[in-house]
Short mmCIF file of C-alpha atoms in Angstrom, two decimals:
data_model
loop_
_atom_site.label_atom_id
_atom_site.label_comp_id
_atom_site.label_asym_id
_atom_site.label_seq_id
_atom_site.Cartn_x
_atom_site.Cartn_y
_atom_site.Cartn_z
CA UNK K 1 118.41 93.96 95.02
CA UNK K 2 120.94 96.52 95.91
CA UNK K 3 120.36 99.06 98.31
CA UNK K 4 121.00 102.51 97.53
CA UNK K 5 121.13 104.05 101.19
CA UNK K 6 122.13 101.69 104.10
CA UNK K 7 120.59 104.02 106.73
CA UNK K 8 118.71 101.50 108.81
CA UNK K 9 120.64 102.23 112.36
CA UNK K 10 120.45 105.77 111.97
CA UNK K 11 116.45 105.96 112.86
CA UNK K 12 117.02 103.91 115.58
CA UNK K 13 119.76 105.80 116.95
CA UNK K 14 118.02 109.05 116.24
CA UNK K 15 114.92 107.82 117.90
CA UNK K 16 117.11 106.78 120.93
CA UNK K 17 118.71 109.95 121.23
CA UNK K 18 115.55 111.99 120.84
CA UNK K 19 114.02 109.92 123.72
CA UNK K 20 117.05 110.49 125.85
CA UNK K 21 116.87 113.99 125.34
CA UNK K 22 113.01 114.19 126.16
CA UNK K 23 113.37 112.03 129.34
CA UNK K 24 116.19 114.22 130.64
CA UNK K 25 114.09 117.53 130.00
CA UNK K 26 110.93 115.99 131.40
CA UNK K 27 112.96 114.90 134.55
CA UNK K 28 112.71 118.69 135.51
CA UNK K 29 109.42 119.67 134.03
CA UNK K 30 106.86 120.58 136.05
CA UNK K 31 103.83 119.42 133.76
CA UNK K 32 105.36 115.95 132.69
CA UNK K 33 102.62 113.55 133.21
CA UNK K 34 99.96 116.04 133.83
CA UNK K 35 96.44 115.55 132.56
CA UNK K 36 96.31 118.93 130.79
CA UNK K 37 99.61 118.63 129.01
CA UNK K 38 99.21 117.71 125.52
CA UNK K 39 102.84 115.73 126.02
CA UNK K 40 103.47 113.05 128.34
CA UNK K 41 106.79 114.24 129.08
CA UNK K 42 105.64 117.94 129.49
CA UNK K 43 106.86 121.07 127.90
CA UNK K 44 110.59 120.81 128.71
CA UNK K 45 110.35 123.62 131.18
CA UNK K 46 108.71 125.96 128.48
CA UNK K 47 111.31 125.24 125.82
CA UNK K 48 108.89 123.24 123.68
CA UNK K 49 106.15 125.82 123.50
CA UNK K 50 109.40 128.57 122.57
CA UNK K 51 110.79 126.27 119.67
CA UNK K 52 106.95 125.97 118.49
CA UNK K 53 106.41 129.72 118.46
CA UNK K 54 109.78 130.23 116.84
CA UNK K 55 108.80 127.72 114.14
CA UNK K 56 110.01 124.28 114.97
CA UNK K 57 107.36 121.46 116.29
CA UNK K 58 108.29 118.05 117.23
CA UNK K 59 106.15 115.19 117.71
CA UNK K 60 106.62 111.73 119.16
CA UNK K 61 103.55 109.33 119.05
CA UNK K 62 103.40 105.76 119.85
CA UNK K 63 100.14 103.67 118.86
CA UNK K 64 99.59 100.07 120.03
CA UNK K 65 96.74 97.75 118.81
CA UNK K 66 96.13 94.34 120.35
CA UNK K 67 93.54 91.92 119.39
CA UNK K 68 92.38 88.35 120.32
CA UNK K 69 90.25 85.99 118.43
CA UNK K 70 87.26 85.20 121.00
CA UNK K 71 85.58 82.63 118.57
CA UNK K 72 85.29 81.42 115.38
CA UNK K 73 87.64 82.29 112.15
CA UNK K 74 89.84 79.70 110.33
CA UNK K 75 91.52 78.87 113.69
CA UNK K 76 89.26 79.13 116.43
CA UNK K 77 91.74 78.76 119.37
CA UNK K 78 91.72 81.77 121.42
CA UNK K 79 95.16 83.88 121.25
CA UNK K 80 96.22 87.59 121.23
CA UNK K 81 98.40 89.63 118.93
CA UNK K 82 99.95 92.97 119.54
CA UNK K 83 101.04 95.43 116.98
CA UNK K 84 102.46 98.80 117.27
CA UNK K 85 103.90 102.13 115.45
CA UNK K 86 106.40 104.94 116.40
CA UNK K 87 106.26 108.00 114.67
CA UNK K 88 109.08 110.54 115.14
CA UNK K 89 108.28 113.84 113.52
CA UNK K 90 109.36 117.56 112.90
CA UNK K 91 107.62 120.34 111.45
CA UNK K 92 109.40 123.66 110.41
CA UNK K 93 107.47 126.76 109.76
CA UNK K 94 109.54 128.55 107.26
CA UNK K 95 107.74 131.66 107.31
CA UNK K 96 108.77 132.06 110.98
CA UNK K 97 112.30 130.67 110.48
CA UNK K 98 113.10 131.90 107.01
CA UNK K 99 110.23 134.78 106.45
CA UNK K 100 109.54 132.39 103.49
CA UNK K 101 105.71 133.07 103.22
CA UNK K 102 103.14 130.22 103.50
CA UNK K 103 105.86 127.52 103.58
CA UNK K 104 106.67 124.35 105.77
CA UNK K 105 108.92 121.40 105.83
CA UNK K 106 107.85 118.06 107.35
CA UNK K 107 110.04 115.32 108.28
CA UNK K 108 108.63 111.99 109.97
CA UNK K 109 110.32 108.76 110.47
CA UNK K 110 108.21 105.71 111.53
CA UNK K 111 108.48 101.96 112.58
CA UNK K 112 106.12 99.33 112.74
CA UNK K 113 106.41 96.12 114.55
CA UNK K 114 104.23 93.32 115.87
CA UNK K 115 102.03 90.68 114.46
CA UNK K 116 98.46 90.41 113.27
CA UNK K 117 95.55 88.44 114.56
CA UNK K 118 94.10 88.65 111.10
CA UNK K 119 96.27 86.02 109.97
CA UNK K 120 94.64 83.30 112.40
CA UNK K 121 91.15 84.87 111.58
CA UNK K 122 91.23 84.16 107.87
CA UNK K 123 92.55 81.22 105.94
CA UNK K 124 96.28 81.73 105.66
CA UNK K 125 96.07 81.30 101.83
CA UNK K 126 94.06 84.30 101.34
CA UNK K 127 94.03 86.50 104.39
CA UNK K 128 91.39 88.86 105.42
CA UNK K 129 90.46 91.47 103.12
CA UNK K 130 90.46 94.16 106.04
CA UNK K 131 92.42 94.05 108.92
CA UNK K 132 91.14 93.94 112.81
CA UNK K 133 94.75 95.86 113.77
CA UNK K 134 94.88 98.72 111.07
CA UNK K 135 98.35 99.83 112.43
CA UNK K 136 99.73 96.61 111.29
CA UNK K 137 100.87 96.04 107.63
CA UNK K 138 102.93 98.04 104.98
CA UNK K 139 105.95 96.25 105.88
CA UNK K 140 106.93 96.11 109.67
CA UNK K 141 109.94 98.06 109.38
CA UNK K 142 111.51 101.57 109.84
CA UNK K 143 110.43 104.06 107.11
CA UNK K 144 111.00 107.62 105.99
CA UNK K 145 107.38 108.32 105.94
CA UNK K 146 107.25 112.01 105.27
CA UNK K 147 110.06 114.51 103.88
CA UNK K 148 108.32 117.20 102.13
CA UNK K 149 108.07 121.12 101.28
CA UNK K 150 104.78 122.67 100.78
CA UNK K 151 104.72 126.35 99.57
CA UNK K 152 101.44 128.62 99.38
CA UNK K 153 101.11 131.05 96.40
CA UNK K 154 98.82 134.00 95.86
CA UNK K 155 97.95 134.43 99.56
CA UNK K 156 97.68 130.40 99.82
CA UNK K 157 94.86 130.47 97.22
CA UNK K 158 97.49 127.79 95.52
CA UNK K 159 99.41 125.47 97.47
CA UNK K 160 102.42 123.29 95.96
CA UNK K 161 103.54 120.24 97.94
CA UNK K 162 106.26 117.98 96.90
CA UNK K 163 108.85 115.50 98.16
CA UNK K 164 108.48 111.86 99.75
CA UNK K 165 104.83 112.01 100.64
CA UNK K 166 101.92 109.21 101.27
CA UNK K 167 98.84 109.58 99.11
CA UNK K 168 96.15 109.41 101.70
CA UNK K 169 97.78 112.34 103.95
CA UNK K 170 95.93 114.66 101.08
CA UNK K 171 93.53 112.54 99.33
CA UNK K 172 90.56 110.69 100.88
CA UNK K 173 91.70 111.74 104.18
CA UNK K 174 89.83 111.81 107.53
CA UNK K 175 90.28 111.60 111.05
CA UNK K 176 89.12 107.87 112.66
CA UNK K 177 89.72 106.19 115.98
CA UNK K 178 88.52 102.65 114.64
CA UNK K 179 90.99 100.02 115.20
CA UNK K 180 89.50 97.89 112.09
CA UNK K 181 91.04 98.98 108.75
CA UNK K 182 87.81 99.40 107.00
CA UNK K 183 86.82 102.44 108.95
CA UNK K 184 90.07 104.52 108.80
CA UNK K 185 91.49 107.09 106.11
CA UNK K 186 92.57 106.53 102.83
CA UNK K 187 90.22 103.63 101.78
CA UNK K 188 90.70 104.17 98.20
CA UNK K 189 94.48 102.80 98.81
CA UNK K 190 93.25 100.08 101.39
CA UNK K 191 91.27 98.27 98.39
CA UNK K 192 93.81 99.16 95.78
CA UNK K 193 97.05 98.80 97.70
CA UNK K 194 99.23 97.68 94.92
CA UNK K 195 98.70 100.95 93.29
CA UNK K 196 97.67 103.70 96.04
CA UNK K 197 100.33 103.71 98.82
CA UNK K 198 98.79 104.82 102.18
CA UNK K 199 101.04 105.63 105.38
CA UNK K 200 103.65 104.82 106.20
CA UNK K 201 104.75 103.93 102.64
CA UNK K 202 105.97 106.96 100.91
CA UNK K 203 107.05 107.65 97.33
CA UNK K 204 108.48 110.60 95.24
CA UNK K 205 105.43 112.65 94.45
CA UNK K 206 103.29 115.85 95.19
CA UNK K 207 100.14 117.82 94.83
CA UNK K 208 98.96 121.11 93.51
CA UNK K 209 95.67 122.19 95.58
CA UNK K 210 93.73 124.94 94.46
CA UNK K 211 91.64 126.67 97.21
CA UNK K 212 88.64 128.10 95.22
CA UNK K 213 87.04 129.41 98.52
CA UNK K 214 88.02 129.15 102.53
CA UNK K 215 85.67 125.74 102.04
CA UNK K 216 86.07 124.48 98.57
CA UNK K 217 89.30 123.11 97.00
CA UNK K 218 90.42 121.13 94.32
CA UNK K 219 93.83 119.08 94.25
CA UNK K 220 95.50 117.00 91.59
CA UNK K 221 98.51 114.77 92.63
CA UNK K 222 101.34 113.01 90.96
CA UNK K 223 102.96 110.01 92.54
CA UNK K 224 105.82 107.76 91.45
CA UNK K 225 105.17 103.94 91.35
CA UNK K 226 107.90 101.80 92.75
CA UNK K 227 107.15 98.49 94.23
CA UNK K 228 110.65 98.67 96.00
CA UNK K 229 109.24 101.28 98.43
CA UNK K 230 106.83 98.61 99.50
CA UNK K 231 109.59 96.09 100.54
CA UNK K 232 110.72 95.36 104.01
CA UNK K 233 114.20 96.76 104.55
CA UNK K 234 113.65 99.48 101.71
CA UNK K 235 112.11 102.20 103.73
CA UNK K 236 114.75 104.50 103.00
CA UNK K 237 115.25 103.84 99.31
CA UNK K 238 115.38 107.10 97.60
CA UNK K 239 116.15 105.99 93.93
CA UNK K 240 113.44 105.46 91.37
CA UNK K 241 115.48 102.63 89.12
CA UNK K 242 112.52 100.39 89.56
CA UNK K 243 109.48 102.66 88.75
CA UNK K 244 106.40 101.17 86.88
CA UNK K 245 104.51 103.94 86.39
CA UNK K 246 102.62 106.79 88.01
CA UNK K 247 99.35 107.20 89.97
CA UNK K 248 97.29 110.44 89.15
CA UNK K 249 94.47 111.11 91.63
CA UNK K 250 92.09 114.05 91.25
CA UNK K 251 89.75 115.28 93.92
CA UNK K 252 87.25 117.94 94.89
CA UNK K 253 86.68 118.80 98.39
CA UNK K 254 84.43 120.82 100.71
CA UNK K 255 85.01 121.19 104.25
CA UNK K 256 82.02 123.69 105.38
CA UNK K 257 80.96 124.43 109.02
CA UNK K 258 77.27 124.35 109.09
CA UNK K 259 74.52 126.16 111.36
CA UNK K 260 74.69 128.62 114.32
CA UNK K 261 76.87 125.79 116.13
CA UNK K 262 79.48 125.84 113.14
CA UNK K 263 79.16 121.98 112.86
CA UNK K 264 82.19 120.58 110.84
CA UNK K 265 82.22 118.78 107.63
CA UNK K 266 84.43 116.95 105.32
CA UNK K 267 83.03 116.18 101.81
CA UNK K 268 85.50 114.71 98.95
CA UNK K 269 84.80 113.25 95.55
CA UNK K 270 87.89 111.75 93.86
CA UNK K 271 88.98 109.61 90.82
CA UNK K 272 92.49 107.94 90.49
CA UNK K 273 94.53 106.46 87.40
CA UNK K 274 97.42 104.40 87.57
CA UNK K 275 99.71 103.81 84.43
CA UNK K 276 100.97 100.58 86.03
CA UNK K 277 100.06 97.51 84.06
CA UNK K 278 98.40 94.51 85.97
CA UNK K 279 96.71 91.21 85.13
CA UNK K 280 93.34 91.48 83.88
CA UNK K 281 91.52 89.02 85.52
CA UNK K 282 88.98 88.18 83.10
CA UNK K 283 91.83 86.88 80.72
CA UNK K 284 92.97 83.63 82.67
CA UNK K 285 93.07 80.64 80.16
CA UNK K 286 95.85 78.38 79.25
CA UNK K 287 97.65 78.32 82.49
CA UNK K 288 98.08 82.20 82.83
CA UNK K 289 96.67 85.74 82.54
CA UNK K 290 96.85 86.90 78.68
CA UNK K 291 96.11 90.59 78.99
CA UNK K 292 97.33 93.54 81.30
CA UNK K 293 95.65 96.64 81.85
CA UNK K 294 96.14 100.03 83.71
CA UNK K 295 94.00 100.58 86.89
CA UNK K 296 91.66 103.18 87.63
CA UNK K 297 88.79 104.01 90.21
CA UNK K 298 86.94 106.55 92.52
CA UNK K 299 85.93 107.30 95.78
CA UNK K 300 83.57 109.17 97.84
CA UNK K 301 83.59 110.62 101.39
CA UNK K 302 80.89 112.17 103.42
CA UNK K 303 81.79 113.18 107.08
CA UNK K 304 79.36 115.38 109.13
CA UNK K 305 78.98 116.49 112.51
CA UNK K 306 75.26 116.29 113.10
CA UNK K 307 74.55 117.52 116.71
CA UNK K 308 76.44 119.85 118.99
CA UNK K 309 76.03 119.06 122.73
CA UNK K 310 75.16 121.99 124.99
CA UNK K 311 76.03 124.34 122.07
CA UNK K 312 79.80 122.79 121.92
CA UNK K 313 80.52 121.43 118.35
CA UNK K 314 83.33 119.37 119.71
CA UNK K 315 80.78 117.10 121.40
CA UNK K 316 77.83 115.57 119.65
CA UNK K 317 76.65 112.86 116.93
CA UNK K 318 78.60 112.42 113.88
CA UNK K 319 78.24 110.11 110.90
CA UNK K 320 80.91 109.22 107.99
CA UNK K 321 80.02 107.19 104.89
CA UNK K 322 82.80 106.27 102.57
CA UNK K 323 82.35 104.17 99.29
CA UNK K 324 85.10 103.20 96.61
CA UNK K 325 84.63 101.60 93.07
CA UNK K 326 87.73 100.07 91.49
CA UNK K 327 87.91 98.97 88.00
CA UNK K 328 86.79 95.23 87.23
CA UNK K 329 89.64 94.43 84.98
CA UNK K 330 92.78 94.36 87.36
CA UNK K 331 91.27 95.06 90.91
CA UNK K 332 90.72 92.11 93.41
CA UNK K 333 88.01 94.28 95.29
CA UNK K 334 85.83 96.13 92.96
CA UNK K 335 83.84 97.80 95.63
CA UNK K 336 83.51 98.94 99.23
CA UNK K 337 81.33 100.67 101.45
CA UNK K 338 81.01 101.97 105.12
CA UNK K 339 78.98 103.87 107.46
CA UNK K 340 79.98 104.78 111.05
CA UNK K 341 78.71 106.95 113.88
CA UNK K 342 80.61 108.65 116.62
CA UNK K 343 79.60 110.32 119.69
CA UNK K 344 81.66 112.74 121.12
CA UNK K 345 81.30 113.72 124.91
CA UNK K 346 78.75 111.36 125.44
CA UNK K 347 78.92 112.03 129.23
CA UNK K 348 79.01 115.39 131.07
CA UNK K 349 81.94 113.99 133.36
CA UNK K 350 83.89 112.73 130.45
CA UNK K 351 83.62 115.50 127.79
CA UNK K 352 86.32 114.24 125.87
CA UNK K 353 85.68 110.64 125.46
CA UNK K 354 84.08 109.05 122.50
CA UNK K 355 81.80 106.20 121.37
CA UNK K 356 81.93 104.59 117.83
CA UNK K 357 80.07 102.20 115.98
CA UNK K 358 80.71 101.10 112.03
CA UNK K 359 79.74 98.67 109.39
CA UNK K 360 81.58 97.89 106.38
CA UNK K 361 81.28 95.70 103.21
CA UNK K 362 84.25 94.74 100.90
CA UNK K 363 83.25 92.80 97.70
CA UNK K 364 85.39 90.63 95.59
CA UNK K 365 85.40 91.10 91.88
CA UNK K 366 83.60 88.53 90.10
CA UNK K 367 86.12 88.15 87.42
CA UNK K 368 88.89 87.54 90.25
CA UNK K 369 86.51 84.62 91.63
CA UNK K 370 86.02 83.22 88.31
CA UNK K 371 89.80 83.15 87.78
CA UNK K 372 90.16 81.48 90.89
CA UNK K 373 87.68 78.53 89.81
CA UNK K 374 89.41 78.38 86.48
CA UNK K 375 92.82 77.86 88.20
CA UNK K 376 91.57 75.02 90.85
CA UNK K 377 89.84 73.22 87.61
CA UNK K 378 93.02 73.31 85.62
CA UNK K 379 95.10 71.85 88.44
CA UNK K 380 92.54 69.28 89.26
CA UNK K 381 92.01 70.68 92.73
CA UNK K 382 88.56 69.99 94.52
CA UNK K 383 89.22 69.45 98.13
CA UNK K 384 89.48 72.84 100.08
CA UNK K 385 91.73 71.35 102.77
CA UNK K 386 94.25 70.42 99.89
CA UNK K 387 97.56 72.94 100.49
CA UNK K 388 97.28 73.47 96.74
CA UNK K 389 93.72 74.58 96.49
CA UNK K 390 93.00 78.05 95.86
CA UNK K 391 90.24 79.13 98.63
CA UNK K 392 87.37 80.77 96.59
CA UNK K 393 86.97 84.39 97.52
CA UNK K 394 83.69 85.53 96.13
CA UNK K 395 80.94 88.06 97.41
CA UNK K 396 81.65 90.16 100.31
CA UNK K 397 83.57 90.29 103.79
CA UNK K 398 81.66 92.32 106.27
CA UNK K 399 83.40 94.01 108.99
CA UNK K 400 81.46 95.38 112.17
CA UNK K 401 83.04 97.50 115.25
CA UNK K 402 82.30 99.23 118.23
CA UNK K 403 84.54 100.97 120.48
CA UNK K 404 85.00 103.48 123.63
CA UNK K 405 87.86 105.87 123.58
CA UNK K 406 88.82 107.03 127.06
CA UNK K 407 90.64 110.43 126.97
CA UNK K 408 92.74 109.52 130.22
CA UNK K 409 94.82 112.66 129.68
CA UNK K 410 95.42 114.79 126.79
CA UNK K 411 98.48 112.82 125.76
CA UNK K 412 96.77 109.20 126.48
CA UNK K 413 93.87 107.76 124.70
CA UNK K 414 92.71 104.29 125.75
CA UNK K 415 90.28 102.27 123.43
CA UNK K 416 88.57 98.91 123.97
CA UNK K 417 86.62 97.57 121.08
CA UNK K 418 84.61 94.59 119.93
CA UNK K 419 84.63 93.51 116.31
CA UNK K 420 82.91 91.04 114.14
CA UNK K 421 83.99 89.75 110.86
CA UNK K 422 81.61 87.81 108.39
CA UNK K 423 83.07 85.53 105.91
CA UNK K 424 86.80 86.69 106.52
CA UNK K 425 88.77 86.88 103.30
CA UNK K 426 85.33 86.51 101.38
CA UNK K 427 85.59 82.83 101.81
CA UNK K 428 82.42 80.86 102.67
CA UNK K 429 84.25 77.96 104.41
CA UNK K 430 85.73 80.06 106.91
CA UNK K 431 83.62 80.86 110.23
CA UNK K 432 82.54 84.21 111.02
CA UNK K 433 84.82 85.60 113.78
CA UNK K 434 84.48 87.78 116.98
CA UNK K 435 87.35 89.67 118.06
CA UNK K 436 88.19 91.67 121.11
CA UNK K 437 90.50 94.36 120.78
CA UNK K 438 92.32 97.29 122.86
CA UNK K 439 94.52 100.07 121.42
CA UNK K 440 96.18 103.16 123.02
CA UNK K 441 97.85 106.15 121.49
CA UNK K 442 100.37 108.34 123.58
CA UNK K 443 102.03 111.51 122.55
CA UNK K 444 105.16 112.05 124.08
#
């Protein structure tokens, strides 16, 4: 497959130059490595704040996630895997820079690297449905993740956004610190990843958002579907030659602040349709699938801060409930549910720390399970340990996690966690797995 843009060395060079400039500036910055600074390398002697006031904001973020299989799984040998992500971003406030009302431009380049312990936890022929290291995946490579322009109209009652975008940054979106993929943002894309591309995979597209009230909004998106965007080494591919169709999500959202304490909420109800054809799992016979169909589904996100600690809404107990329903013709996972609780600022001495606990269920489409049985019967495979046998994925995989997020500085978070995976890959022959993890997030 021919590459249209051969830009792979450029992000590395740009990242290196940016890091060098930051370290040079930080060498004389008084607040470098200060607990109170939002950036590890400080304010560059005030120039960073001055640039942001003028309309230019730089963000450099590093996330690492490490996990070890403490017992169970397909391969019970204890080992550790490490994965990470770099994100280099710049936001330009065009109202400040060009006097262009309610307009901004965003560019972000990311790089993912490392390995995933989920490959050891699940049978390698199937993989896990979720992932115990959410930062892993979507191709371990450099990508142009964001390159978009947004413009508000009618005092920002209507907002247009277009360019290279990720679906989950606008739809089914929330903030989460869990390491397991089943508790993060954009769950509609996690269980329909062949149609809905989440961060860091971008595509040409955009969305139209109508702010009905300051709290209530409605939005519709339109995203080009191109599988080449998913390939390793194609992170800077900008052509649309291999387009297969389009994804159209619609969403109604409500972001209230409730009670005297102003407890924040995030409520979203959405639906998506994809015009890309996919195998109809109920049509397998005579050695193959006989029909193809388009894909569709819906999702629900309910997130609410329940209490304020000492009158402070930034502390207290919160709950998040998520659910996804996918069509049973083309989707391997037809439904998903999760619930999680977070307690922000549990200790007066550590007001910015957080405790989280969650449980999730991911269900395999029975039509897909039936197709696997039919394929094994057609090939005469009956033994699970045969390399040609297709492990039967049926029922559900369950994921549980508990973590403690330590805010060691405003620019540094460290999160040890414990996870438990029941029926990894929804394969009954695979033992439940107990996983220990630790993640860190650094803002440079």
